[in-house]
Amino acid sequence: MVDFAPVGPVAATEVPRYAGLGTFARLPQLGSVPDYDVAIVGVPFDGGTSFRPGARFGPSNVREASRLLRPGFHPELQTTAVETAQFVDAGDLSCTPYDNVLAVKQIQEQATHLVAKDKTVIAIGGDHTIALPMIRATAAVHGPVALLHFDAHLDTWDTYFGEEITHGTMFRRAFEEGLLVEDRSMHVGIRGPVYDKDDFIRDHEFGFQIIRCSDIDTMGIPAVVQRIKERIGETPVYLSIDIDVLDPAYAPGTGTPEMGGMHSREILQTLRGLSGLNIVGADVVEVAPAYDHADITSLAAATLVFEIMSLLTTNK
């Protein structure tokens, strides 16, 4: 933790939440404070999208929706995150929209300057492709990580139309590169049809366990939390949340929605149960504002970022 009293967001009782700079939750910008513990960074890239494009506009909309947050105190986790650690908005990482391989390299290079043993990064996507460079940067500091992946889809396919780096293939690349601790990683919220019945067999070969949405119905949230914790243990974990893990009723603004997803309360309860995990990096991705209604998807994403912020301070 920083050795000075953290600078928090603009006080909402003094400056209305709809006013002022549009940083995430109106946190200070990187460079306006001497040091930081957690950087929140936008990654406006959607060149890996396979269906509806537009997640490149996710970071700006999630920031705007985060104005609604009151990050002063988390009642359920009993933490005052912004008084416990120094959070900053590090702006957006810049990358080409035309070349996936080059974009991933650019994202990784910039993220490397933000990640450290004592510094955690929460990325706001952008499509899920961005998880690969963020995991690369995180693993370069912490070594191979467990992946806790909330999503409707496996994202461990080989290629899309001959392209090896996409929003549905990046975790296969991460496994192949030795970035993941295979006996500790898992997917939560998987549902919907797949390309081939053997997709799950291949996913298991990559070392993943799966909690499907239909499993949540029968297990209940406490059992889901217990299984996650037993699987991951004390392993450094990268937390990746695709907003389409939520049912389209709660998150319509995404590129590949699937019926039968998690409810908002279910994912909040699950995340709040993860206190104690050694989270060393995270992302919330796949918000595509053009398909949203009244910013409910952007608000969901912003709220999940705040939940991760609170978890990080609870776990210290």
Tab-separated table of C-alpha atoms in Angstrom:
chain	number	residue	atom	x	y	z
A	1	MET	CA	0.000	0.000	0.000
A	2	VAL	CA	1.090	3.588	-0.611
A	3	ASP	CA	2.742	5.397	2.288
A	4	PHE	CA	0.404	8.409	2.212
A	5	ALA	CA	-3.282	8.946	2.849
A	6	PRO	CA	-5.049	7.831	-0.348
A	7	VAL	CA	-6.710	10.499	-2.454
A	8	GLY	CA	-10.275	9.424	-3.135
A	9	PRO	CA	-12.880	10.415	-5.704
A	10	VAL	CA	-14.520	13.811	-5.910
A	11	ALA	CA	-16.979	14.151	-3.025
A	12	ALA	CA	-20.493	13.605	-4.394
A	13	THR	CA	-21.989	15.734	-1.618
A	14	GLU	CA	-19.914	18.708	-2.796
A	15	VAL	CA	-19.835	18.242	-6.572
A	16	PRO	CA	-22.844	16.497	-8.176
A	17	ARG	CA	-21.994	13.107	-9.650
A	18	TYR	CA	-22.974	14.242	-13.140
A	19	ALA	CA	-20.363	17.029	-13.044
A	20	GLY	CA	-16.593	17.093	-13.300
A	21	LEU	CA	-14.087	14.917	-15.121
A	22	GLY	CA	-15.384	11.555	-16.343
A	23	THR	CA	-12.720	9.340	-14.799
A	24	PHE	CA	-13.899	6.004	-13.412
A	25	ALA	CA	-16.020	6.796	-10.344
A	26	ARG	CA	-14.391	10.257	-10.542
A	27	LEU	CA	-11.147	8.875	-9.159
A	28	PRO	CA	-7.912	10.866	-9.528
A	29	GLN	CA	-6.007	10.469	-12.750
A	30	LEU	CA	-2.694	8.666	-12.953
A	31	GLY	CA	-0.017	11.311	-12.478
A	32	SER	CA	-2.118	13.487	-10.197
A	33	VAL	CA	-1.014	11.478	-7.133
A	34	PRO	CA	2.524	10.422	-6.101
A	35	ASP	CA	1.885	6.677	-6.394
A	36	TYR	CA	-0.918	4.120	-6.681
A	37	ASP	CA	-1.971	0.647	-5.585
A	38	VAL	CA	-4.600	-0.108	-8.236
A	39	ALA	CA	-4.890	1.348	-11.732
A	40	ILE	CA	-8.133	1.192	-13.670
A	41	VAL	CA	-7.438	1.369	-17.382
A	42	GLY	CA	-9.575	1.325	-20.500
A	43	VAL	CA	-8.652	-0.865	-23.457
A	44	PRO	CA	-10.858	0.270	-26.393
A	45	PHE	CA	-10.166	-2.588	-28.793
A	46	ASP	CA	-12.741	-4.827	-30.502
A	47	GLY	CA	-10.855	-6.235	-33.478
A	48	GLY	CA	-11.329	-9.761	-32.169
A	49	THR	CA	-15.125	-9.638	-32.140
A	50	SER	CA	-16.870	-12.463	-34.009
A	51	PHE	CA	-20.466	-11.176	-34.033
A	52	ARG	CA	-21.680	-7.691	-33.074
A	53	PRO	CA	-18.864	-5.086	-32.987
A	54	GLY	CA	-18.753	-1.968	-30.838
A	55	ALA	CA	-16.979	-2.918	-27.589
A	56	ARG	CA	-14.291	-0.364	-28.462
A	57	PHE	CA	-16.731	2.178	-27.045
A	58	GLY	CA	-17.115	0.219	-23.799
A	59	PRO	CA	-14.491	1.988	-21.640
A	60	SER	CA	-15.918	5.464	-22.173
A	61	ASN	CA	-19.491	4.343	-21.506
A	62	VAL	CA	-18.554	2.324	-18.431
A	63	ARG	CA	-16.727	5.356	-17.052
A	64	GLU	CA	-19.774	7.516	-17.693
A	65	ALA	CA	-22.063	4.987	-15.982
A	66	SER	CA	-19.660	4.830	-13.030
A	67	ARG	CA	-20.673	8.378	-12.117
A	68	LEU	CA	-23.684	6.764	-10.465
A	69	LEU	CA	-21.501	4.787	-8.061
A	70	ARG	CA	-21.022	5.812	-4.454
A	71	PRO	CA	-17.643	4.171	-3.798
A	72	GLY	CA	-17.219	5.507	-0.258
A	73	PHE	CA	-18.262	2.311	1.538
A	74	HIS	CA	-19.224	-1.254	0.602
A	75	PRO	CA	-21.842	-2.432	3.140
A	76	GLU	CA	-21.662	-6.156	2.327
A	77	LEU	CA	-17.862	-6.389	2.294
A	78	GLN	CA	-17.494	-3.809	5.073
A	79	THR	CA	-14.650	-2.034	3.317
A	80	THR	CA	-13.893	1.549	2.400
A	81	ALA	CA	-11.811	0.768	-0.655
A	82	VAL	CA	-10.947	4.319	-1.688
A	83	GLU	CA	-9.652	5.114	1.816
A	84	THR	CA	-7.703	1.860	2.117
A	85	ALA	CA	-5.744	1.917	-1.156
A	86	GLN	CA	-4.835	4.477	-3.775
A	87	PHE	CA	-6.941	3.906	-6.880
A	88	VAL	CA	-6.310	5.849	-10.070
A	89	ASP	CA	-7.791	6.056	-13.536
A	90	ALA	CA	-4.878	5.412	-15.903
A	91	GLY	CA	-6.791	6.463	-19.013
A	92	ASP	CA	-6.890	4.266	-22.116
A	93	LEU	CA	-4.233	2.057	-23.655
A	94	SER	CA	-3.784	2.936	-27.300
A	95	CYS	CA	-3.634	0.265	-29.986
A	96	THR	CA	-4.279	-0.208	-33.696
A	97	PRO	CA	-7.794	-1.240	-34.738
A	98	TYR	CA	-6.490	-3.004	-37.858
A	99	ASP	CA	-4.036	-5.685	-36.732
A	100	ASN	CA	-4.901	-8.042	-33.864
A	101	VAL	CA	-1.369	-9.330	-33.332
A	102	LEU	CA	0.096	-5.831	-33.267
A	103	ALA	CA	-2.734	-4.515	-31.061
A	104	VAL	CA	-2.162	-7.249	-28.486
A	105	LYS	CA	1.563	-6.471	-28.484
A	106	GLN	CA	0.867	-2.761	-27.966
A	107	ILE	CA	-1.571	-3.422	-25.126
A	108	GLN	CA	0.884	-5.755	-23.419
A	109	GLU	CA	3.748	-3.268	-23.663
A	110	GLN	CA	1.687	-0.471	-22.121
A	111	ALA	CA	0.161	-2.699	-19.429
A	112	THR	CA	3.649	-3.838	-18.419
A	113	HIS	CA	4.381	-0.307	-17.216
A	114	LEU	CA	1.349	-0.408	-14.900
A	115	VAL	CA	1.631	-3.899	-13.355
A	116	ALA	CA	4.024	-4.574	-10.474
A	117	LYS	CA	4.245	-6.794	-7.411
A	118	ASP	CA	2.580	-4.064	-5.377
A	119	LYS	CA	0.377	-2.672	-8.163
A	120	THR	CA	-2.762	-4.264	-9.595
A	121	VAL	CA	-4.526	-3.359	-12.834
A	122	ILE	CA	-8.246	-3.629	-13.575
A	123	ALA	CA	-8.874	-3.365	-17.321
A	124	ILE	CA	-12.152	-2.247	-18.875
A	125	GLY	CA	-12.725	-3.595	-22.399
A	126	GLY	CA	-12.966	-3.661	-25.228
A	127	ASP	CA	-13.632	-7.196	-26.397
A	128	HIS	CA	-12.293	-10.224	-24.553
A	129	THR	CA	-9.173	-10.393	-26.719
A	130	ILE	CA	-7.627	-7.847	-24.354
A	131	ALA	CA	-7.415	-10.476	-21.617
A	132	LEU	CA	-4.464	-12.115	-23.381
A	133	PRO	CA	-2.071	-9.143	-23.224
A	134	MET	CA	-3.267	-8.290	-19.718
A	135	ILE	CA	-2.558	-11.845	-18.522
A	136	ARG	CA	0.837	-11.762	-20.244
A	137	ALA	CA	1.740	-8.571	-18.385
A	138	THR	CA	0.420	-9.970	-15.104
A	139	ALA	CA	2.171	-13.343	-15.431
A	140	ALA	CA	5.454	-11.592	-16.246
A	141	VAL	CA	5.347	-10.222	-12.690
A	142	HIS	CA	3.547	-12.930	-10.717
A	143	GLY	CA	4.312	-16.051	-12.738
A	144	PRO	CA	1.581	-18.346	-14.106
A	145	VAL	CA	-1.842	-17.497	-12.686
A	146	ALA	CA	-5.096	-19.273	-12.055
A	147	LEU	CA	-7.816	-17.949	-14.347
A	148	LEU	CA	-11.251	-17.359	-12.861
A	149	HIS	CA	-13.389	-16.717	-15.912
A	150	PHE	CA	-17.028	-15.563	-15.783
A	151	ASP	CA	-18.541	-15.914	-19.249
A	152	ALA	CA	-21.279	-17.495	-21.341
A	153	HIS	CA	-18.588	-18.951	-23.617
A	154	LEU	CA	-15.463	-21.064	-23.149
A	155	ASP	CA	-13.121	-18.829	-25.176
A	156	THR	CA	-10.693	-21.724	-25.663
A	157	TRP	CA	-11.314	-22.339	-29.371
A	158	ASP	CA	-8.368	-22.611	-31.745
A	159	THR	CA	-9.052	-20.104	-34.549
A	160	TYR	CA	-11.827	-18.012	-36.060
A	161	PHE	CA	-11.575	-17.831	-39.854
A	162	GLY	CA	-7.862	-18.571	-39.598
A	163	GLU	CA	-7.228	-15.868	-36.985
A	164	GLU	CA	-5.483	-17.184	-33.861
A	165	ILE	CA	-5.998	-14.123	-31.643
A	166	THR	CA	-9.678	-13.293	-31.150
A	167	HIS	CA	-12.147	-12.863	-28.324
A	168	GLY	CA	-12.952	-16.589	-28.456
A	169	THR	CA	-9.437	-18.021	-28.661
A	170	MET	CA	-7.294	-15.984	-26.245
A	171	PHE	CA	-7.423	-18.394	-23.307
A	172	ARG	CA	-6.221	-21.242	-25.490
A	173	ARG	CA	-3.276	-19.043	-26.449
A	174	ALA	CA	-2.707	-18.226	-22.774
A	175	PHE	CA	-2.646	-21.939	-21.925
A	176	GLU	CA	-0.294	-22.718	-24.802
A	177	GLU	CA	2.054	-19.960	-23.644
A	178	GLY	CA	2.230	-21.411	-20.126
A	179	LEU	CA	0.531	-18.407	-18.536
A	180	LEU	CA	-2.147	-20.415	-16.699
A	181	VAL	CA	-1.970	-22.802	-13.769
A	182	GLU	CA	-4.044	-25.512	-15.405
A	183	ASP	CA	-5.199	-27.372	-12.311
A	184	ARG	CA	-6.513	-24.167	-10.733
A	185	SER	CA	-8.412	-22.419	-13.564
A	186	MET	CA	-12.157	-22.499	-14.112
A	187	HIS	CA	-15.082	-21.072	-16.049
A	188	VAL	CA	-18.310	-19.901	-14.380
A	189	GLY	CA	-21.604	-19.177	-16.145
A	190	ILE	CA	-21.031	-21.204	-19.313
A	191	ARG	CA	-24.183	-21.907	-21.297
A	192	GLY	CA	-25.646	-22.080	-24.758
A	193	PRO	CA	-24.770	-24.250	-27.762
A	194	VAL	CA	-21.195	-24.793	-28.943
A	195	TYR	CA	-19.587	-25.487	-32.311
A	196	ASP	CA	-18.839	-29.136	-31.580
A	197	LYS	CA	-19.679	-31.638	-28.840
A	198	ASP	CA	-15.951	-32.180	-28.311
A	199	ASP	CA	-15.371	-28.518	-27.392
A	200	PHE	CA	-15.781	-29.400	-23.725
A	201	ILE	CA	-13.332	-32.295	-23.985
A	202	ARG	CA	-10.675	-30.027	-25.423
A	203	ASP	CA	-11.382	-27.388	-22.797
A	204	HIS	CA	-10.866	-29.994	-20.065
A	205	GLU	CA	-7.540	-30.929	-21.664
A	206	PHE	CA	-6.459	-27.328	-21.161
A	207	GLY	CA	-6.987	-27.780	-17.421
A	208	PHE	CA	-10.279	-25.976	-16.887
A	209	GLN	CA	-13.194	-26.931	-14.690
A	210	ILE	CA	-16.655	-25.586	-15.530
A	211	ILE	CA	-19.593	-24.364	-13.484
A	212	ARG	CA	-22.439	-23.990	-15.941
A	213	CYS	CA	-25.358	-21.658	-15.357
A	214	SER	CA	-27.574	-24.723	-14.984
A	215	ASP	CA	-25.222	-25.912	-12.214
A	216	ILE	CA	-25.778	-22.653	-10.350
A	217	ASP	CA	-29.514	-23.375	-10.331
A	218	THR	CA	-28.981	-26.667	-8.512
A	219	MET	CA	-25.861	-25.875	-6.442
A	220	GLY	CA	-26.758	-22.438	-5.130
A	221	ILE	CA	-24.341	-19.541	-4.720
A	222	PRO	CA	-22.679	-20.685	-1.449
A	223	ALA	CA	-21.684	-23.999	-3.048
A	224	VAL	CA	-20.424	-22.194	-6.161
A	225	VAL	CA	-18.235	-19.942	-4.007
A	226	GLN	CA	-16.909	-22.915	-2.044
A	227	ARG	CA	-16.019	-24.798	-5.216
A	228	ILE	CA	-14.214	-21.771	-6.648
A	229	LYS	CA	-12.191	-21.293	-3.488
A	230	GLU	CA	-11.307	-24.975	-3.233
A	231	ARG	CA	-10.197	-24.974	-6.868
A	232	ILE	CA	-8.055	-21.828	-6.714
A	233	GLY	CA	-6.762	-21.916	-3.161
A	234	GLU	CA	-3.899	-19.486	-2.548
A	235	THR	CA	-2.764	-19.392	-6.184
A	236	PRO	CA	-2.431	-15.890	-7.656
A	237	VAL	CA	-5.582	-15.452	-9.708
A	238	TYR	CA	-6.520	-13.347	-12.705
A	239	LEU	CA	-10.252	-12.534	-12.655
A	240	SER	CA	-11.833	-12.055	-16.077
A	241	ILE	CA	-15.510	-11.099	-16.400
A	242	ASP	CA	-17.271	-11.048	-19.749
A	243	ILE	CA	-20.433	-9.020	-19.218
A	244	ASP	CA	-22.345	-11.608	-21.282
A	245	VAL	CA	-22.142	-13.945	-18.289
A	246	LEU	CA	-25.226	-11.992	-17.240
A	247	ASP	CA	-28.545	-12.819	-18.844
A	248	PRO	CA	-29.445	-10.426	-21.696
A	249	ALA	CA	-32.218	-9.103	-19.465
A	250	TYR	CA	-29.492	-7.562	-17.290
A	251	ALA	CA	-26.832	-6.946	-19.947
A	252	PRO	CA	-28.266	-6.535	-23.465
A	253	GLY	CA	-25.401	-4.308	-24.578
A	254	THR	CA	-22.914	-6.954	-25.601
A	255	GLY	CA	-21.710	-8.606	-28.777
A	256	THR	CA	-22.730	-12.252	-28.269
A	257	PRO	CA	-25.642	-12.478	-25.795
A	258	GLU	CA	-26.887	-15.890	-24.661
A	259	MET	CA	-30.186	-16.694	-22.972
A	260	GLY	CA	-30.281	-18.193	-19.484
A	261	GLY	CA	-27.458	-16.230	-17.891
A	262	MET	CA	-26.630	-15.232	-14.343
A	263	HIS	CA	-28.815	-12.696	-12.604
A	264	SER	CA	-27.224	-9.489	-11.322
A	265	ARG	CA	-27.685	-10.547	-7.704
A	266	GLU	CA	-26.107	-13.933	-8.410
A	267	ILE	CA	-22.853	-12.536	-9.745
A	268	LEU	CA	-22.675	-9.925	-6.992
A	269	GLN	CA	-23.198	-12.578	-4.322
A	270	THR	CA	-20.591	-14.807	-5.951
A	271	LEU	CA	-17.961	-12.083	-6.154
A	272	ARG	CA	-18.600	-10.969	-2.584
A	273	GLY	CA	-17.951	-14.536	-1.468
A	274	LEU	CA	-14.457	-14.518	-2.987
A	275	SER	CA	-12.862	-12.572	-0.157
A	276	GLY	CA	-9.510	-14.157	0.577
A	277	LEU	CA	-8.512	-14.985	-2.994
A	278	ASN	CA	-5.156	-13.606	-4.124
A	279	ILE	CA	-6.395	-11.487	-7.036
A	280	VAL	CA	-3.425	-10.048	-8.958
A	281	GLY	CA	-5.231	-8.749	-12.056
A	282	ALA	CA	-8.710	-8.388	-13.487
A	283	ASP	CA	-10.809	-7.239	-16.396
A	284	VAL	CA	-14.462	-6.524	-17.203
A	285	VAL	CA	-15.072	-6.738	-20.935
A	286	GLU	CA	-17.483	-6.920	-23.885
A	287	VAL	CA	-19.729	-3.938	-23.143
A	288	ALA	CA	-21.017	-2.802	-26.555
A	289	PRO	CA	-22.997	0.395	-25.861
A	290	ALA	CA	-24.787	0.518	-29.223
A	291	TYR	CA	-26.933	-2.441	-28.156
A	292	ASP	CA	-27.548	-1.189	-24.622
A	293	HIS	CA	-30.740	0.261	-23.125
A	294	ALA	CA	-30.620	3.118	-20.613
A	295	ASP	CA	-26.953	2.232	-19.913
A	296	ILE	CA	-27.918	-0.811	-17.835
A	297	THR	CA	-25.073	-2.915	-19.242
A	298	SER	CA	-22.527	-0.157	-18.676
A	299	LEU	CA	-23.813	0.283	-15.131
A	300	ALA	CA	-23.532	-3.455	-14.530
A	301	ALA	CA	-19.915	-3.386	-15.705
A	302	ALA	CA	-19.089	-0.323	-13.618
A	303	THR	CA	-20.607	-1.969	-10.549
A	304	LEU	CA	-18.555	-5.126	-11.124
A	305	VAL	CA	-15.379	-3.021	-11.309
A	306	PHE	CA	-16.301	-1.491	-7.959
A	307	GLU	CA	-16.870	-4.976	-6.545
A	308	ILE	CA	-13.355	-5.939	-7.660
A	309	MET	CA	-11.949	-2.754	-6.111
A	310	SER	CA	-13.609	-3.661	-2.836
A	311	LEU	CA	-12.385	-7.262	-3.023
A	312	LEU	CA	-8.826	-6.095	-3.527
A	313	THR	CA	-8.911	-4.046	-0.334
A	314	THR	CA	-10.777	-6.714	1.609
A	315	ASN	CA	-8.155	-9.284	0.658
A	316	LYS	CA	-5.143	-7.200	1.778
